[in-house]
Coordinates of C-alpha atoms in Angstrom, one line a residue:
M97 CA 59.5 85.9 -66.5
L98 CA 57.3 87.1 -63.6
Q99 CA 55.3 83.9 -63.8
T100 CA 58.4 81.8 -63.6
I101 CA 59.7 83.8 -60.7
E102 CA 56.4 83.4 -58.8
F103 CA 56.3 79.6 -59.6
V104 CA 59.9 79.0 -58.3
D105 CA 59.2 81.1 -55.2
A106 CA 56.0 79.0 -54.6
L107 CA 57.9 75.8 -55.1
R108 CA 60.6 76.9 -52.7
S109 CA 57.9 77.7 -50.1
T110 CA 56.1 74.3 -50.7
S111 CA 59.4 72.6 -50.2
N112 CA 60.1 74.3 -46.9
D113 CA 56.5 73.8 -45.7
H114 CA 56.0 70.2 -46.6
L115 CA 59.4 68.6 -46.7
G116 CA 60.7 70.3 -43.7
I117 CA 64.4 70.1 -44.8
D118 CA 67.1 72.6 -45.6
S119 CA 67.3 73.6 -49.2
R120 CA 70.9 72.6 -49.0
D121 CA 69.9 69.1 -48.2
L122 CA 67.4 68.7 -51.2
G123 CA 70.0 67.1 -53.4
I124 CA 70.6 64.4 -50.9
V125 CA 66.9 63.7 -50.5
L126 CA 66.3 63.8 -54.2
H127 CA 69.0 61.1 -54.8
V128 CA 67.7 58.8 -52.2
M129 CA 64.1 59.1 -53.3
H130 CA 65.2 58.6 -57.0
N131 CA 67.0 55.4 -56.1
H132 CA 64.2 54.2 -53.8
V133 CA 61.6 54.5 -56.6
G134 CA 64.0 52.9 -59.1
G135 CA 64.9 50.0 -56.8
R136 CA 68.6 51.0 -56.6
L137 CA 70.7 50.8 -53.4
T138 CA 72.1 53.9 -52.0
T139 CA 75.5 53.8 -50.0
M140 CA 77.0 56.4 -47.9
S141 CA 79.7 57.1 -50.4
S142 CA 77.5 57.3 -53.5
L143 CA 75.1 59.6 -51.6
A144 CA 77.9 61.9 -50.6
A145 CA 79.2 62.0 -54.2
A146 CA 75.8 62.8 -55.6
S147 CA 75.1 65.6 -52.9
G148 CA 77.2 68.2 -54.5
L149 CA 78.8 68.9 -51.2
S150 CA 82.3 68.3 -50.0
Y151 CA 82.7 64.9 -48.6
G152 CA 83.1 66.1 -45.0
T153 CA 80.0 68.2 -45.2
A154 CA 78.1 65.6 -47.0
F155 CA 78.8 63.0 -44.4
R156 CA 77.9 65.3 -41.5
T157 CA 74.7 66.3 -43.2
I158 CA 73.7 62.6 -44.0
E159 CA 74.3 61.8 -40.4
G160 CA 72.2 64.7 -39.3
L161 CA 69.2 63.5 -41.6
I162 CA 69.5 60.0 -40.1
A163 CA 69.3 61.5 -36.6
E164 CA 66.2 63.5 -37.6
G165 CA 64.5 60.4 -38.9
I166 CA 64.6 61.5 -42.5
L167 CA 66.9 58.7 -43.7
V168 CA 67.2 55.2 -42.2
R169 CA 70.4 53.2 -42.2
R170 CA 70.0 49.4 -42.8
P171 CA 72.8 46.8 -42.3
R172 CA 73.8 45.0 -45.5
T173 CA 75.8 42.3 -43.7
T174 CA 75.5 40.4 -40.4
T175 CA 78.5 42.3 -39.0
G176 CA 76.8 45.7 -39.6
R177 CA 79.9 47.4 -41.0
S178 CA 78.3 47.8 -44.3
F179 CA 75.0 49.4 -44.7
S180 CA 72.6 51.1 -47.1
L181 CA 70.5 54.3 -46.9
H182 CA 66.9 54.7 -47.5
P183 CA 64.0 57.3 -47.2
S184 CA 62.1 56.8 -43.9
S185 CA 58.4 56.4 -43.7
E186 CA 58.2 60.0 -42.4
L187 CA 60.1 61.3 -45.5
L188 CA 57.9 59.2 -47.8
R189 CA 54.8 60.7 -46.1
R190 CA 56.1 64.2 -46.4
W191 CA 57.2 63.7 -50.0
Q192 CA 53.7 62.5 -51.0
I193 CA 52.2 65.7 -49.6
F194 CA 55.0 67.8 -51.2
A195 CA 54.4 66.0 -54.6
G196 CA 50.7 66.7 -54.4
H197 CA 51.1 70.4 -53.9
T198 CA 53.9 70.6 -56.5
R199 CA 51.6 69.0 -59.2
R200 CA 48.9 71.6 -58.2
L201 CA 51.4 74.4 -58.7
I202 CA 52.4 73.0 -62.1
E203 CA 48.7 72.7 -63.2
Q204 CA 48.0 76.3 -62.1
A205 CA 51.2 77.6 -63.9
S206 CA 50.3 75.7 -67.2
G207 CA 46.7 76.9 -67.1
D208 CA 45.2 73.6 -66.0
G209 CA 44.6 74.6 -62.4
A210 CA 40.9 75.1 -62.8
R211 CA 40.2 71.4 -62.1
T212 CA 42.3 71.5 -58.9
Q213 CA 41.0 74.8 -57.5
G214 CA 39.2 74.3 -54.2
K215 CA 40.4 70.7 -53.8
P216 CA 40.7 70.1 -50.0
V217 CA 44.2 69.8 -48.8
A218 CA 42.9 66.7 -46.9
D219 CA 42.7 64.9 -50.2
I220 CA 46.5 65.3 -50.6
A221 CA 47.0 64.1 -47.0
A222 CA 44.9 61.0 -47.7
V223 CA 47.3 59.9 -50.5
I224 CA 49.1 56.7 -49.6
P225 CA 52.8 57.1 -49.8
P226 CA 55.2 54.5 -51.4
P227 CA 56.3 51.5 -49.2
T228 CA 59.4 52.0 -47.1
V229 CA 62.2 49.4 -46.6
L230 CA 62.1 47.0 -43.7
E231 CA 64.2 47.9 -40.8
S232 CA 66.4 44.8 -41.4
K233 CA 66.9 42.5 -44.2
L234 CA 64.8 39.3 -44.2
A235 CA 66.7 36.2 -42.9
L236 CA 66.0 34.1 -45.9
P237 CA 68.9 32.2 -47.3
R238 CA 68.6 31.8 -51.1
G239 CA 66.0 34.6 -51.0
L240 CA 62.1 34.8 -51.0
R241 CA 60.4 32.1 -53.0
L242 CA 57.0 32.9 -54.4
L243 CA 54.3 30.9 -56.2
V244 CA 51.8 33.2 -57.8
H245 CA 49.1 33.5 -60.5
A246 CA 49.9 34.9 -64.0
D247 CA 47.5 38.0 -63.9
P248 CA 48.0 41.8 -64.0
T249 CA 48.5 42.2 -60.2
F250 CA 51.2 39.6 -60.0
M251 CA 52.7 40.8 -63.3
A252 CA 52.9 44.2 -61.6
M253 CA 54.7 42.6 -58.7
N254 CA 57.2 41.2 -61.2
T255 CA 57.7 44.5 -62.9
L256 CA 58.4 46.0 -59.4
K257 CA 60.8 43.1 -58.5
R258 CA 63.9 45.2 -58.1
Q259 CA 62.0 47.7 -55.8
F260 CA 60.6 45.0 -53.6
E261 CA 64.0 43.2 -53.4
M262 CA 65.4 46.5 -52.1
I263 CA 62.4 46.9 -49.7
L264 CA 62.8 43.3 -48.3
G265 CA 66.5 43.2 -48.7
V266 CA 66.7 39.8 -50.4
P267 CA 66.4 38.3 -53.9
I268 CA 63.0 37.3 -55.0
Q269 CA 62.3 34.1 -57.0
S270 CA 58.8 34.0 -58.4
K271 CA 57.0 31.3 -60.3
A272 CA 53.8 32.5 -62.1
L273 CA 51.3 29.9 -63.4
S274 CA 47.9 29.7 -65.0
I275 CA 44.9 29.0 -62.6
D276 CA 44.7 25.3 -63.1
R277 CA 48.5 24.7 -63.1
L278 CA 48.8 27.0 -60.0
R279 CA 46.3 24.8 -58.0
A280 CA 48.1 21.6 -59.1
E281 CA 51.5 23.0 -58.0
I282 CA 50.1 24.0 -54.6
V283 CA 48.7 20.4 -54.1
Q284 CA 52.0 18.9 -55.2
N285 CA 54.0 21.3 -53.0
G286 CA 51.8 20.2 -50.0
Q287 CA 53.0 16.6 -50.6
R288 CA 56.7 17.5 -50.4
P289 CA 58.6 16.9 -47.1
G290 CA 59.5 20.6 -47.1
S291 CA 57.9 23.4 -49.0
A292 CA 59.6 24.8 -52.2
Y293 CA 57.9 28.2 -51.5
D294 CA 57.7 30.7 -48.7
I295 CA 54.6 32.3 -49.8
I296 CA 51.9 30.9 -52.2
A297 CA 49.0 32.8 -53.9
C298 CA 45.7 31.0 -53.3
D299 CA 42.4 31.6 -55.2
L300 CA 39.8 32.5 -52.6
P301 CA 37.4 29.4 -53.2
W302 CA 40.4 27.0 -52.8
F303 CA 40.9 27.8 -49.0
G304 CA 38.3 25.3 -47.8
D305 CA 40.0 22.4 -49.7
M306 CA 43.6 23.6 -48.9
V307 CA 42.9 24.0 -45.2
Q308 CA 41.1 20.7 -44.9
R309 CA 44.0 19.0 -46.5
G310 CA 46.4 20.6 -44.1
R311 CA 48.4 22.5 -46.8
L312 CA 48.3 26.0 -45.3
R313 CA 49.7 27.3 -41.9
P314 CA 47.2 29.4 -39.8
L315 CA 48.3 33.0 -39.4
D316 CA 46.5 34.2 -36.3
D317 CA 49.5 34.1 -34.0
L318 CA 51.5 36.1 -36.6
I319 CA 48.7 38.6 -37.1
A320 CA 48.4 39.2 -33.4
Q321 CA 52.1 40.0 -33.0
S322 CA 51.9 42.5 -36.0
D323 CA 50.3 45.9 -36.5
M324 CA 48.3 44.8 -39.4
D325 CA 44.9 46.6 -39.7
I326 CA 42.5 43.7 -40.5
S327 CA 39.6 46.2 -40.6
D328 CA 41.0 47.8 -43.8
F329 CA 40.4 44.8 -45.9
L330 CA 37.1 43.9 -47.5
P331 CA 35.3 41.7 -45.0
D332 CA 34.2 39.1 -47.5
A333 CA 37.8 38.9 -48.9
M334 CA 39.0 38.1 -45.3
A335 CA 36.2 35.7 -44.7
S336 CA 37.1 33.7 -47.8
A337 CA 40.6 33.1 -46.5
R338 CA 39.2 32.0 -43.1
R339 CA 38.0 28.6 -41.8
R340 CA 36.6 27.6 -38.5
D341 CA 37.5 31.1 -37.1
A342 CA 41.2 30.7 -38.1
Q343 CA 42.8 32.9 -40.7
Y344 CA 44.9 31.2 -43.4
G345 CA 45.5 34.0 -45.9
I346 CA 45.8 37.7 -46.3
P347 CA 44.0 39.2 -49.4
L348 CA 46.4 40.6 -52.1
L349 CA 43.8 41.4 -54.8
S350 CA 40.1 41.4 -54.8
T351 CA 38.0 41.6 -58.0
A352 CA 34.3 41.9 -58.8
E353 CA 32.6 39.9 -61.5
L354 CA 30.5 42.6 -63.1
L355 CA 28.4 43.1 -66.3
V356 CA 30.1 45.8 -68.6
Y357 CA 28.2 47.5 -71.4
R358 CA 28.9 50.0 -74.0
T359 CA 27.2 53.2 -72.9
D360 CA 27.4 54.9 -76.3
L361 CA 25.8 51.9 -78.2
L362 CA 22.9 51.5 -75.7
E363 CA 22.3 55.2 -75.6
A364 CA 22.2 55.4 -79.4
A365 CA 19.7 52.5 -79.5
G366 CA 17.5 54.0 -76.7
L367 CA 18.2 51.0 -74.4
A368 CA 18.4 51.2 -70.6
P369 CA 21.3 49.3 -68.9
P370 CA 20.1 45.6 -68.2
R371 CA 19.6 44.6 -64.6
T372 CA 18.0 41.2 -64.9
A373 CA 18.8 38.2 -67.0
A374 CA 15.8 38.8 -69.3
E375 CA 16.8 42.3 -69.8
T376 CA 20.4 41.4 -70.5
L377 CA 19.2 38.8 -73.2
A378 CA 17.0 41.5 -74.8
V379 CA 19.7 44.1 -74.9
A380 CA 22.2 41.6 -76.2
K381 CA 19.7 40.6 -79.0
A382 CA 19.2 44.3 -79.9
M383 CA 23.0 44.8 -80.1
H384 CA 23.7 41.6 -82.0
A385 CA 24.8 42.5 -85.6
P386 CA 27.1 39.8 -86.9
E387 CA 27.0 41.4 -90.4
R388 CA 28.9 44.4 -89.0
G389 CA 31.3 42.3 -86.9
R390 CA 29.6 43.1 -83.6
F391 CA 28.1 40.5 -81.3
G392 CA 25.8 40.7 -78.2
I393 CA 27.7 39.5 -75.3
A394 CA 31.0 37.8 -74.3
W395 CA 31.3 35.3 -71.4
N396 CA 33.2 32.3 -70.2
G397 CA 32.0 29.3 -72.2
G398 CA 35.3 27.4 -72.2
R399 CA 35.0 23.7 -71.1
G400 CA 36.1 23.1 -67.5
T401 CA 37.0 25.8 -65.0
A402 CA 36.0 28.7 -67.1
L403 CA 32.4 27.6 -67.8
G404 CA 32.2 26.1 -64.3
H405 CA 32.8 29.5 -62.8
T406 CA 30.3 31.1 -65.1
F407 CA 27.6 28.6 -64.1
M408 CA 28.4 28.9 -60.5
V409 CA 28.1 32.7 -60.4
T410 CA 25.0 32.7 -62.7
M411 CA 23.3 30.3 -60.2
A412 CA 24.2 32.7 -57.5
A413 CA 22.5 35.6 -59.4
H414 CA 19.5 33.3 -59.5
G415 CA 19.6 33.2 -55.7
Q416 CA 21.3 29.9 -54.9
P417 CA 24.9 29.0 -54.3
I418 CA 26.3 25.8 -55.9
V419 CA 26.1 24.0 -52.5
N420 CA 23.4 24.2 -49.8
L421 CA 25.0 27.0 -47.7
E422 CA 23.2 28.2 -44.6
R423 CA 20.8 31.1 -45.3
V424 CA 21.4 34.3 -43.4
A425 CA 19.7 37.8 -43.3
D426 CA 21.8 39.2 -46.1
G427 CA 22.3 36.1 -48.2
F428 CA 24.3 32.9 -47.4
R429 CA 27.0 32.1 -44.9
P430 CA 30.2 31.5 -47.1
E431 CA 31.3 28.4 -45.1
D432 CA 30.1 24.9 -44.5
M433 CA 29.2 24.4 -40.8
T434 CA 27.6 20.9 -41.3
E435 CA 27.7 18.1 -43.9
A436 CA 24.3 19.4 -45.1
H437 CA 25.8 22.7 -46.2
L438 CA 28.0 20.7 -48.7
R439 CA 25.1 19.1 -50.6
P440 CA 25.4 20.0 -54.3
M441 CA 22.5 22.1 -55.7
F442 CA 22.5 21.2 -59.4
D443 CA 19.0 19.9 -58.9
S444 CA 17.6 23.2 -57.8
D445 CA 15.3 25.7 -59.6
A446 CA 18.2 28.2 -59.7
A447 CA 20.4 25.7 -61.5
H448 CA 17.7 24.9 -64.1
A449 CA 17.1 28.7 -64.7
A450 CA 20.8 29.4 -64.9
A451 CA 21.3 26.7 -67.5
D452 CA 18.4 28.0 -69.6
Y453 CA 19.9 31.5 -69.4
L454 CA 23.3 30.4 -70.7
Q455 CA 21.6 28.3 -73.5
S456 CA 19.8 31.4 -74.5
L457 CA 23.0 33.6 -74.6
L458 CA 24.5 31.2 -77.3
S459 CA 22.5 32.9 -80.1
V460 CA 23.8 36.4 -79.2
S461 CA 27.5 35.4 -78.5
P462 CA 30.5 35.6 -80.8
P463 CA 31.8 32.6 -82.7
G464 CA 34.0 30.3 -80.4
I465 CA 32.0 31.2 -77.3
L466 CA 32.5 27.6 -76.0
S467 CA 36.3 28.1 -75.9
M468 CA 36.2 31.5 -74.4
T469 CA 37.9 32.2 -71.0
W470 CA 38.6 35.2 -68.8
Y471 CA 41.1 37.1 -71.0
D472 CA 39.2 36.2 -74.2
R473 CA 36.0 37.8 -73.2
A474 CA 37.7 41.0 -71.9
R475 CA 39.6 41.2 -75.2
A476 CA 36.4 40.7 -77.2
Y477 CA 34.7 43.5 -75.4
A478 CA 37.8 45.8 -75.5
S479 CA 38.3 45.3 -79.3
G480 CA 34.7 46.3 -79.9
N481 CA 33.5 42.8 -81.0
T482 CA 30.8 42.7 -78.3
A483 CA 28.4 45.3 -76.9
L484 CA 28.2 43.6 -73.4
A485 CA 30.4 41.2 -71.5
Y486 CA 30.8 39.5 -68.1
A487 CA 34.2 40.7 -66.9
H488 CA 36.3 40.6 -63.8
T489 CA 37.7 44.0 -62.8
L490 CA 41.1 42.4 -62.8
L491 CA 41.1 42.7 -66.5
V492 CA 39.2 46.0 -67.2
N493 CA 42.6 47.7 -67.8
L494 CA 42.3 46.3 -71.3
F495 CA 39.7 49.0 -72.1
E496 CA 40.0 51.3 -69.2
R497 CA 43.7 52.2 -69.9
D498 CA 43.8 51.7 -73.6
A499 CA 42.6 54.8 -75.5
S500 CA 42.5 52.9 -78.8
S501 CA 39.9 50.6 -77.5
P502 CA 36.3 51.4 -78.8
A503 CA 35.1 50.9 -75.2
Y504 CA 37.6 53.4 -73.7
G505 CA 35.6 56.0 -71.7
K506 CA 32.3 54.5 -72.9
T507 CA 31.8 51.6 -70.4
G508 CA 29.1 51.2 -67.8
Y509 CA 29.4 48.7 -64.9
L510 CA 26.6 46.8 -63.2
P511 CA 26.3 43.9 -60.7
Q512 CA 25.4 40.5 -62.1
P513 CA 22.0 40.5 -63.8
T514 CA 19.5 38.9 -61.4
G515 CA 17.4 35.9 -62.0
L516 CA 14.7 34.5 -59.7
T517 CA 15.3 36.5 -56.7
G518 CA 15.9 40.1 -57.9
R519 CA 18.6 40.7 -55.3
P520 CA 21.7 42.3 -57.0
I521 CA 25.0 40.5 -56.3
S522 CA 28.6 40.6 -57.5
P523 CA 30.7 37.6 -56.9
L524 CA 33.9 38.4 -55.0
G525 CA 37.1 37.1 -56.8
G526 CA 40.8 37.4 -56.1
Y527 CA 43.7 35.9 -54.4
A528 CA 45.2 35.9 -50.8
L529 CA 48.8 35.2 -49.9
A530 CA 49.4 32.2 -47.6
I531 CA 52.2 30.3 -46.0
P532 CA 52.6 26.6 -46.7
S533 CA 52.2 24.4 -43.6
N534 CA 55.4 22.4 -44.6
I535 CA 57.6 25.5 -44.6
A536 CA 60.9 25.2 -42.6
P537 CA 60.3 26.7 -39.0
D538 CA 63.0 29.2 -39.4
R539 CA 61.5 30.6 -42.4
V540 CA 58.1 31.3 -40.9
A541 CA 58.9 34.8 -39.3
P542 CA 60.7 36.3 -42.4
A543 CA 58.1 34.8 -44.7
W544 CA 55.3 36.6 -42.7
A545 CA 57.2 39.8 -42.7
A546 CA 57.4 39.6 -46.5
L547 CA 53.8 38.6 -46.7
A548 CA 52.8 41.6 -44.6
A549 CA 54.9 43.9 -46.8
L550 CA 53.4 42.6 -50.0
T551 CA 49.9 43.0 -48.7
S552 CA 50.3 46.5 -47.2
A553 CA 48.3 49.5 -48.3
S554 CA 51.4 51.1 -49.9
A555 CA 52.2 47.9 -51.8
A556 CA 48.6 47.6 -53.0
K557 CA 48.7 51.2 -54.3
L558 CA 52.0 50.3 -56.1
F559 CA 50.4 47.4 -57.8
M560 CA 47.5 49.7 -58.8
T561 CA 49.8 52.3 -60.4
N562 CA 51.6 49.6 -62.3
G563 CA 48.8 47.7 -64.1
S564 CA 46.4 46.2 -61.6
L565 CA 42.9 47.6 -60.9
A566 CA 42.1 45.3 -58.0
S567 CA 42.7 46.1 -54.3
P568 CA 41.2 44.4 -51.2
R569 CA 41.8 47.5 -49.1
F570 CA 39.3 50.2 -48.4
S571 CA 42.0 52.8 -47.8
V572 CA 43.6 52.1 -51.3
N573 CA 40.3 52.2 -53.1
R574 CA 39.6 55.7 -51.5
D575 CA 43.1 57.1 -52.2
P576 CA 42.4 60.2 -54.5
E577 CA 45.1 59.2 -56.9
V578 CA 44.0 55.7 -57.2
Q579 CA 40.2 56.7 -57.8
A580 CA 41.5 59.0 -60.5
M581 CA 42.8 55.9 -62.5
S582 CA 39.5 54.4 -63.4
P583 CA 35.8 54.8 -62.4
V584 CA 35.6 51.0 -61.7
I585 CA 37.7 51.5 -58.5
G586 CA 35.0 53.7 -56.9
I587 CA 32.3 51.4 -58.2
V588 CA 33.7 48.3 -56.6
D589 CA 34.3 50.3 -53.3
T590 CA 30.7 51.4 -53.3
I591 CA 29.1 47.9 -53.9
A592 CA 31.5 46.4 -51.3
R593 CA 30.2 48.9 -48.7
Q594 CA 26.6 48.2 -49.8
G595 CA 27.0 44.5 -49.3
V596 CA 26.6 43.6 -53.0
L597 CA 30.2 42.3 -53.4
R598 CA 30.0 38.9 -51.7
A599 CA 32.0 35.7 -51.2
W600 CA 29.2 33.2 -51.0
P601 CA 28.7 32.9 -54.9
R602 CA 32.2 31.4 -55.0
P603 CA 32.2 29.7 -51.6
P604 CA 35.6 28.5 -50.1
V605 CA 34.3 25.1 -49.1
P606 CA 36.0 21.6 -49.4
G607 CA 35.4 20.1 -52.9
I608 CA 34.5 23.3 -54.7
S609 CA 37.3 22.9 -57.3
A610 CA 35.8 19.4 -58.3
L611 CA 32.3 20.9 -58.4
I612 CA 33.5 23.8 -60.8
T613 CA 35.1 21.3 -63.0
I614 CA 32.1 19.1 -63.0
A615 CA 29.8 22.1 -63.9
G616 CA 32.2 23.2 -66.6
E617 CA 32.1 19.7 -68.3
E618 CA 28.4 18.9 -67.9
L619 CA 27.2 22.4 -68.9
H620 CA 29.6 22.3 -71.8
D621 CA 28.1 19.1 -73.0
M622 CA 24.6 20.7 -72.8
L623 CA 25.7 23.9 -74.6
S624 CA 27.4 21.9 -77.4
G625 CA 24.3 19.8 -77.9
R626 CA 25.6 16.5 -76.6
K627 CA 23.2 16.4 -73.6
S628 CA 19.9 17.9 -72.7
R629 CA 19.6 20.2 -69.9
A630 CA 18.1 17.5 -67.7
E631 CA 20.7 15.0 -68.6
A632 CA 23.5 17.5 -67.9
L633 CA 22.3 18.7 -64.5
N634 CA 21.3 15.2 -63.3
S635 CA 24.7 13.9 -64.3
A636 CA 26.3 16.9 -62.5
Q637 CA 24.3 16.3 -59.3
N638 CA 25.3 12.6 -59.2
R639 CA 29.0 13.2 -59.9
A640 CA 29.1 16.0 -57.4
E641 CA 27.3 14.0 -54.6
T642 CA 29.9 11.3 -55.2
V643 CA 32.8 13.8 -54.8
M644 CA 31.3 15.3 -51.7
R645 CA 30.6 12.0 -50.0
G646 CA 34.2 11.1 -50.6
L647 CA 35.5 14.1 -48.7
D648 CA 37.4 13.7 -45.5
P649 CA 35.4 14.5 -42.4
V650 CA 34.8 18.2 -42.0

């Protein structure tokens, strides 16, 4: 009984200290917060009814909380006679701190407080609060129209659809497509007289092509008029969505292509984690045990885009991007400044070494490797079928958040195994949100407001807590609650700050999509035995040069 008394007293004190509201008003605040998190609208009458106070007292109390900046009132109609009530950004900030201290009290009361003792209060203050509603509803007749990719971050966005509809004040219509279908739809949309979408999700390497074809609207004027903190984004993620010093996209998710390995299996075999291509092949051979249903390594071997990406990033790990980019002190400039920088490099030493490496991996890969794509390889590793895998951090939730996976809690992460140069590198992947160039002029401002809200730090954290493990923001990756979700978040943040996570292995240059397809077709012919290495790379070089010569002037 004494413990309960002390807990309730401490909770009351925490409420007074961190929420800064009268205990009588707590019912009102709880109801508004509950609706906000659940994506439900709160009206004056519904809030008064839920407060437990008489109507007159409740109305006066609510008006007082609005005056204090605890609640915000947003018009529901153009007349302003009808409105909804929402927590203010200040209340959300206070609530986040209050929630952190409350969880600590619960852990201490339940006997689990040892792990929270001595934790700096600053850690709680660094926690990013949930997103607040926009001050006014977006002026978007028929709602917000999105074209996105079918992956965990965008699926999290769909799960949170009701909440974002409340935040933006309009219905959201979202079309989610696979990577190849998404690109085709963006191209088709650019040929329409008027865009069918307000915001599109664009894979980072596509920006060179999309900008050169005039399919995207520059965002610099909109950024300049906003309070968006560009410095909070990973620099290479921003650079991937930029061309000729103009910004065309804002990163929504950023992933790293890493090598994952089973720490328990390698330790039991007395093997060190592999850091080079030769070491990776050796470890994969040692782990390869088909008779026990376990294979060495999983990777993208599927014909076309999947294998094309694999070859492109493997070339980068051997020290050469797929085109002749300009060398700089820390690698390569991720943009073509002259026609010479668009020369394909399938005839380089790195291309030959990368092809030989992939050929060698065939003998230690699972059956069906030449049809394997991104999800398949992550699933193979998560199910225990392989001891190693190339994996995007976008999909590590398959084993990081599934306690039934043999790899759960037993996974190590490394940058790409290096080849000829010995310099560690992790290719940057991900998507940025962009506004189509053929959008109706009166929809530009509200589309930008929606884009800014969807790429905010608070929204990024919301995606992380609902299935995604890929944020492009430093502040989100360093949020204590986010870091506690998975060790991979801290790892990606570290390699980004160390300059290992780079954009140039997947350069956003014109023609890149065609080069990826060519690589994926020619190398597939090589790996399936239809062509020799020399034939495949020579054909890839000739086809790629034809494509690049046919590009419009840079």
